[in-house]
Coordinates of C-alpha atoms and ligand atoms in Angstrom, one line a residue:
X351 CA 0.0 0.0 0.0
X352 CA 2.8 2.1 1.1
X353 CA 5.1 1.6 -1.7
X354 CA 2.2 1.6 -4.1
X355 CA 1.2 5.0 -3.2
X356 CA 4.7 6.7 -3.4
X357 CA 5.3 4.8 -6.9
X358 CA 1.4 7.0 -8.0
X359 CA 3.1 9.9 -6.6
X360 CA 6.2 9.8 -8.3
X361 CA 4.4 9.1 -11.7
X362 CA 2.2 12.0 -10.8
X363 CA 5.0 14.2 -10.0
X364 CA 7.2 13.7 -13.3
X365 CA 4.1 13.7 -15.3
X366 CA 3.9 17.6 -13.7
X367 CA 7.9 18.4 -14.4
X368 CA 6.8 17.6 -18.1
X369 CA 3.9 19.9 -18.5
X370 CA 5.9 22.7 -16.5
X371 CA 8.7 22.1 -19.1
X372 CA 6.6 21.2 -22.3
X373 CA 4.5 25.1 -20.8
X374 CA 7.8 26.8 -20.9
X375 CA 8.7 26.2 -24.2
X376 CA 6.3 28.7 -26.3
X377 CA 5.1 32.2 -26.0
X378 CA 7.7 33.1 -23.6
X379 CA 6.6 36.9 -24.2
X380 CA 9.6 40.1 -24.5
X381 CA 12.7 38.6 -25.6
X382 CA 13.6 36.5 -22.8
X383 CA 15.2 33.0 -23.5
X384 CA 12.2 30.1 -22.3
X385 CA 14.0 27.9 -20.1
X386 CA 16.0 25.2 -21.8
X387 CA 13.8 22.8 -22.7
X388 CA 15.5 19.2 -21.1
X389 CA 12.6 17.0 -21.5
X390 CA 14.9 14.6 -23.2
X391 CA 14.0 11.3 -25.2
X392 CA 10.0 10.5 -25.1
X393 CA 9.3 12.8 -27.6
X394 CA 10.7 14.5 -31.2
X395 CA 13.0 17.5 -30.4
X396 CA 11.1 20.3 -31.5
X397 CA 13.6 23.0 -32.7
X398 CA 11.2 25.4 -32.6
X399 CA 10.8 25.4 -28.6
X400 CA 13.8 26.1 -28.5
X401 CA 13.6 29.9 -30.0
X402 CA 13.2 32.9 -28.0
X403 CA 10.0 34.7 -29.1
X404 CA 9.9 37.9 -30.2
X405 CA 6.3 40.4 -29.3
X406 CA 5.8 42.6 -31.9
X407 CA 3.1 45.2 -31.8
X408 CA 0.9 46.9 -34.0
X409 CA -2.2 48.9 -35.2
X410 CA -3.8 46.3 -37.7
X411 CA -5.8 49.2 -39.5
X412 CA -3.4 50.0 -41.9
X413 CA -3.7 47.9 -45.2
X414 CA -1.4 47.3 -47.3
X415 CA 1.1 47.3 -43.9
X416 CA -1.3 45.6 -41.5
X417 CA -4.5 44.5 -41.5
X418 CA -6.7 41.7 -40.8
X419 CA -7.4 38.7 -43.2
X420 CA -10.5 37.0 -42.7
X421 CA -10.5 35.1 -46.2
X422 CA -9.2 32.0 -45.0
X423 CA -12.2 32.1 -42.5
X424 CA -9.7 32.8 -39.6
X425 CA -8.7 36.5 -38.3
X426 CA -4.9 36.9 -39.4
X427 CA -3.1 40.2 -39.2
X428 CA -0.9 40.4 -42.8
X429 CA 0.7 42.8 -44.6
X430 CA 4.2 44.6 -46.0
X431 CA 5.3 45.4 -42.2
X432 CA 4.3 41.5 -41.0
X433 CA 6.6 40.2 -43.9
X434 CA 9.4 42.2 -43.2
X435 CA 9.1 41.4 -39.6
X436 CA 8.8 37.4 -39.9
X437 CA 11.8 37.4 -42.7
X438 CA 13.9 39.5 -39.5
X439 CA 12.7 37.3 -36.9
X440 CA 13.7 34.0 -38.9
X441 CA 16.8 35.3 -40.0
X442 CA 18.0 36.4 -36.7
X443 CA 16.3 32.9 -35.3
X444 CA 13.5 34.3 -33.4
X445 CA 9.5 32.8 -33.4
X446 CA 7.7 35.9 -34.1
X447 CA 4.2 36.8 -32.0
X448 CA 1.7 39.7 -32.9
X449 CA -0.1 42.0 -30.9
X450 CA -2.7 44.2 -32.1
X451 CA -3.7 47.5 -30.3
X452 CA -4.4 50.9 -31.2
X453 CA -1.7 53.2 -32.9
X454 CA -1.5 56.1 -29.7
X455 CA -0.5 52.8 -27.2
X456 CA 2.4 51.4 -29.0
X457 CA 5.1 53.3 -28.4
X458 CA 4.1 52.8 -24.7
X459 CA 3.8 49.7 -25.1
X460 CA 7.7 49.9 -25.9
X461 CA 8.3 52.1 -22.5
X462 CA 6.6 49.4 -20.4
X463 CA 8.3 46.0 -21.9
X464 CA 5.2 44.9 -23.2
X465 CA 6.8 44.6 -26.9
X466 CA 10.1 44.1 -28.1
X467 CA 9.4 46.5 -31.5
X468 CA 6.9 48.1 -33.0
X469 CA 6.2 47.7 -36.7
X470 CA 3.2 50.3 -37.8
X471 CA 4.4 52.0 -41.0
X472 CA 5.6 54.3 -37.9
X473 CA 7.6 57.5 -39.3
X474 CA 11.0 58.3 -36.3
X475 CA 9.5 61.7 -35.5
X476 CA 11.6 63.7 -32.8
X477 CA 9.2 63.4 -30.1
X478 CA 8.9 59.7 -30.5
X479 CA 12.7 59.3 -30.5
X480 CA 13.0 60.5 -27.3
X481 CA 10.9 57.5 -25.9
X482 CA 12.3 54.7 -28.2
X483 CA 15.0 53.3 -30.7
X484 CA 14.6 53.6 -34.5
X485 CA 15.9 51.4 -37.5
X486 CA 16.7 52.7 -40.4
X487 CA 13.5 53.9 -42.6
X488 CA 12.7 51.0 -45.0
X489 CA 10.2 52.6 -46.9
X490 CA 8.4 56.4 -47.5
X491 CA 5.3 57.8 -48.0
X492 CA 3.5 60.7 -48.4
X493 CA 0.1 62.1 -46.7
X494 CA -2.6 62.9 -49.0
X495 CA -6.0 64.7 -48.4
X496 CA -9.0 61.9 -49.0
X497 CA -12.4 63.3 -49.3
X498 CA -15.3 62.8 -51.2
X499 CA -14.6 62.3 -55.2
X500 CA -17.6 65.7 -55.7
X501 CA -16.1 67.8 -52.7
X502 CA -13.1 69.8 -54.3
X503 CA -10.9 69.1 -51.4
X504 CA -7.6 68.9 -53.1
X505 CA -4.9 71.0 -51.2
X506 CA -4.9 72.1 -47.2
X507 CA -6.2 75.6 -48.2
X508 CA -9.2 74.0 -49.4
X509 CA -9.7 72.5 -45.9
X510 CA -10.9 75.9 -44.4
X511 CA -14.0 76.2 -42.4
X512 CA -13.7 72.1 -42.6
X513 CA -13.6 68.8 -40.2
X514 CA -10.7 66.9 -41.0
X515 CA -10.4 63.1 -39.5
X516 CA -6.8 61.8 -38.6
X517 CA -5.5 58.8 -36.6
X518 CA -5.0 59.8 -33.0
X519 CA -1.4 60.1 -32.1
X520 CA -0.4 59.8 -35.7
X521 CA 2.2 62.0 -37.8
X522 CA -1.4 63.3 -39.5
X523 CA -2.8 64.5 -36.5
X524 CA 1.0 66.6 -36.3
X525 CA 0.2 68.1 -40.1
X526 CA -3.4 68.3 -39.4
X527 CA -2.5 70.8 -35.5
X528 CA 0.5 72.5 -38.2
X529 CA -2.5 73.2 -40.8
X530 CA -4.9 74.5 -38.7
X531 CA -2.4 77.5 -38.0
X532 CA -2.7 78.7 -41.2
X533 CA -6.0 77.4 -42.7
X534 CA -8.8 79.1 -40.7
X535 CA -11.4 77.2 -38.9
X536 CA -10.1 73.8 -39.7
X537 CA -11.2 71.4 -37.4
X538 CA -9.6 68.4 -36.2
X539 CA -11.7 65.1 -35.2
X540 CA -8.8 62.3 -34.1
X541 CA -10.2 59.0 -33.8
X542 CA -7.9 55.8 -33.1
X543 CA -8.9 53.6 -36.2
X544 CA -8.4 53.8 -39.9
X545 CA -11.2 52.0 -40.7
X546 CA -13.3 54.6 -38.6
X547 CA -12.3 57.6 -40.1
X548 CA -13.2 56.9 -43.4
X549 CA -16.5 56.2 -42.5
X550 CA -16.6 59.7 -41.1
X551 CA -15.6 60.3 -44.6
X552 CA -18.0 58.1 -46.0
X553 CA -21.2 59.4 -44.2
X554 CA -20.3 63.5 -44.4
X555 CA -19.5 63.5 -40.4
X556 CA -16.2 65.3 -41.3
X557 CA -15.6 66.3 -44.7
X558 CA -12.1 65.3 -45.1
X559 CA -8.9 62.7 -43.6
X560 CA -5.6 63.3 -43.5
X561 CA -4.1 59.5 -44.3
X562 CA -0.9 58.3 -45.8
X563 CA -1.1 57.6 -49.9
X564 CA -0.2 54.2 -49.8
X565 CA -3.3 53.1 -47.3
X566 CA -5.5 56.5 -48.8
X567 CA -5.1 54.2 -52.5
X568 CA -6.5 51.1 -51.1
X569 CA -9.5 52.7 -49.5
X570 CA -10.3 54.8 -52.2
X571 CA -10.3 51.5 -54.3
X572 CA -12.6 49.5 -52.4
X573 CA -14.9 53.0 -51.9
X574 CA -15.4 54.6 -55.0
X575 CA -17.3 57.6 -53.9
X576 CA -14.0 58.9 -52.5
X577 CA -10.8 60.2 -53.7
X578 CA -7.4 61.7 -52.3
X579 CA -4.8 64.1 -53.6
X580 CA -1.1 64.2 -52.1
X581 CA -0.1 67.4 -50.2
X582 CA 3.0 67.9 -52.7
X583 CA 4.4 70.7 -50.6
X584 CA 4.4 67.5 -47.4
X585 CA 8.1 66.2 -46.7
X586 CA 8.3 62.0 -47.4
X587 CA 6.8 60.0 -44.5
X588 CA 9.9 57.1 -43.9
X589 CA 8.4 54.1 -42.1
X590 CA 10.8 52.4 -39.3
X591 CA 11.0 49.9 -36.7
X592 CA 10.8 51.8 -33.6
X593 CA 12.2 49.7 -30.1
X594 CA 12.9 49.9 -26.1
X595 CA 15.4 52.8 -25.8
X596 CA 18.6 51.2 -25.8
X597 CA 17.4 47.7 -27.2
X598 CA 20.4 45.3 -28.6
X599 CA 17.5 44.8 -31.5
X600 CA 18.1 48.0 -33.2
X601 CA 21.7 46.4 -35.1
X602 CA 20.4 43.3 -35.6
X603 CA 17.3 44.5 -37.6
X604 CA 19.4 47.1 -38.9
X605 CA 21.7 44.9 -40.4
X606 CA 19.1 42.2 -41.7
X607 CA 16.8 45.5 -43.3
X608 CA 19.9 46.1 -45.0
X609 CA 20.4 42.7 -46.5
X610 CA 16.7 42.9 -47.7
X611 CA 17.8 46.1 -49.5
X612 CA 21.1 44.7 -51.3
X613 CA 19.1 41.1 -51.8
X614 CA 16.3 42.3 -53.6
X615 CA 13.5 40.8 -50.6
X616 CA 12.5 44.4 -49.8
X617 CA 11.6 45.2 -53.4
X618 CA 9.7 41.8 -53.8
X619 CA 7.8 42.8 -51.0
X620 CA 7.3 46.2 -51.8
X621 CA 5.7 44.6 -55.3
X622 CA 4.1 42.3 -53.4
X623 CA 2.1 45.0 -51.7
X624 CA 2.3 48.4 -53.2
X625 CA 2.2 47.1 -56.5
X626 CA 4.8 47.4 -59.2
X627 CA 6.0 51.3 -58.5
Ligands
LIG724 N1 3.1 57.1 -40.5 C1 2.2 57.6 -39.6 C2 2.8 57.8 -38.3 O1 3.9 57.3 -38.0 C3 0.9 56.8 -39.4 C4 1.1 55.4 -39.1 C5 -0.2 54.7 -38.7 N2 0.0 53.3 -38.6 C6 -0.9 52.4 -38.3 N3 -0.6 51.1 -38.3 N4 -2.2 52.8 -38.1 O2 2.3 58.5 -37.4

């Protein structure tokens, strides 16, 4: 009875050591190594649990760099920025996980370990460099007014007297504050989704956004009562990876970006999902 008991327990107890170990192997959240996996022999070595995992975050609203993919019937976030990110990760030998949230909480969530980068079509602005790490810019844009195709709103003067929609905590929302200096009675409505604010568009609650070209063009082609016109006289919008202040990421994905460049991969992609420019 005694030794029967003790023999249970000791099954019992190993039987736990292998779910705490098989447990430690995935999702092991911000760059932190999961605990060497020594579960030796029963089962296949799985190379895989063996990776750190890298968290990156992002604001999914932003097709062609982000967005969610429902046409295999499951919710996938894709896009330019998720390529670029998964060819890094696997180069440099991490897993890569994904984290959606909106566009104003990501460099926070950078400040507060909650993400080991950030990959959002996010331009290095001065104020945002103060509170995390850049790459180098891997691709530029430009902002462009989109409004509706009978409205005449083609250039910021135009935008007088108007209600202009721009993602909240965006470079847009920046150009939209600088325009309102100079363009009388412009008003500003930021709202923290892409997807919303072109519905304002789309319904006459504002009469204009403020939104990059590259993601203005896709909306403007599923939506064909609306148009959009660059702002020539707007400097280029580069897009980078922003990290943690002082992250050892920054080379490594500096290095591997630059690879991408001299390889060819970052024009495929760019193809891939701007079309041939
Ligand atoms: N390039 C702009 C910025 O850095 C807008 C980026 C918005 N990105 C997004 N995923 N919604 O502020």
């Amino acid at each position: 009875m005694k030794r029967k008991s003790s023999i249970l327990s000791i099954t019992f107890a190993s039987l736990l050591a292998a779910v705490v170990v098989a447990g430690c192997g995935t999702g092991s959240g911000t760059g932190q190594a999961p605990a060497n996996n020594q579960a030796g022999g029963q089962e296949q070595a799985q190379p895989d649990t063996e990776k750190k995992t890298l968290v990156m975050a992002t604001s999914a609203d932003y097709k062609p760099y982000e967005f969610h993919d429902l046409s295999s019937g499951k919710d996938e976030i894709v896009g330019f920025d998720i390529d670029i990110a998964n060819y890094i990760a696997n180069e440099l030998g991490y897993e890569l996980q994904v984290t959606d949230m909106n566009f104003d909480g990501l460099v926070p969530a950078l400040q507060t370990n909650r993400a080991d980068f950030v990959m959002a079509g996010m331009t290095p602005t001065p104020d945002r460099q103060q509170n995390a790490d850049f790459s180098i810019i891997y691709y530029e844009a430009k902002n462009t007014i989109v409004a509706k195709k009978d409205s005449q709103l083609d250039k910021p003067e135009d935008l007088s007297g108007k209600k202009v929609a721009v993602q909240l905590g965006s470079i847009q929302e920046t150009a939209a504050k600088e325009m309102a200096k100079t363009v009388t009675g412009l008003q500003i409505t930021s709202l923290n989704k892409i997807g919303e604010i072109v519905e304002e568009v789309k319904t006459g609650r504002v009469d204009a956004a403020i939104i990059e070209d590259t993601v203005a063009k896709g909306f403007v082609e599923s939506n064909p009562e609306l148009q959009f016109s660059t702002i020539e006289s707007d400097e280029a919008n580069g897009s980078a990876i922003a990290f943690p202040k002082g992250s050892p990421l920054t080379e490594e994905f500096n290095r591997v970006i630059e690879e991408m460049q001299n390889n060819g991969e970052m024009e495929k992609l760019i193809n891939k999902w701007f079309g041939q420019e």
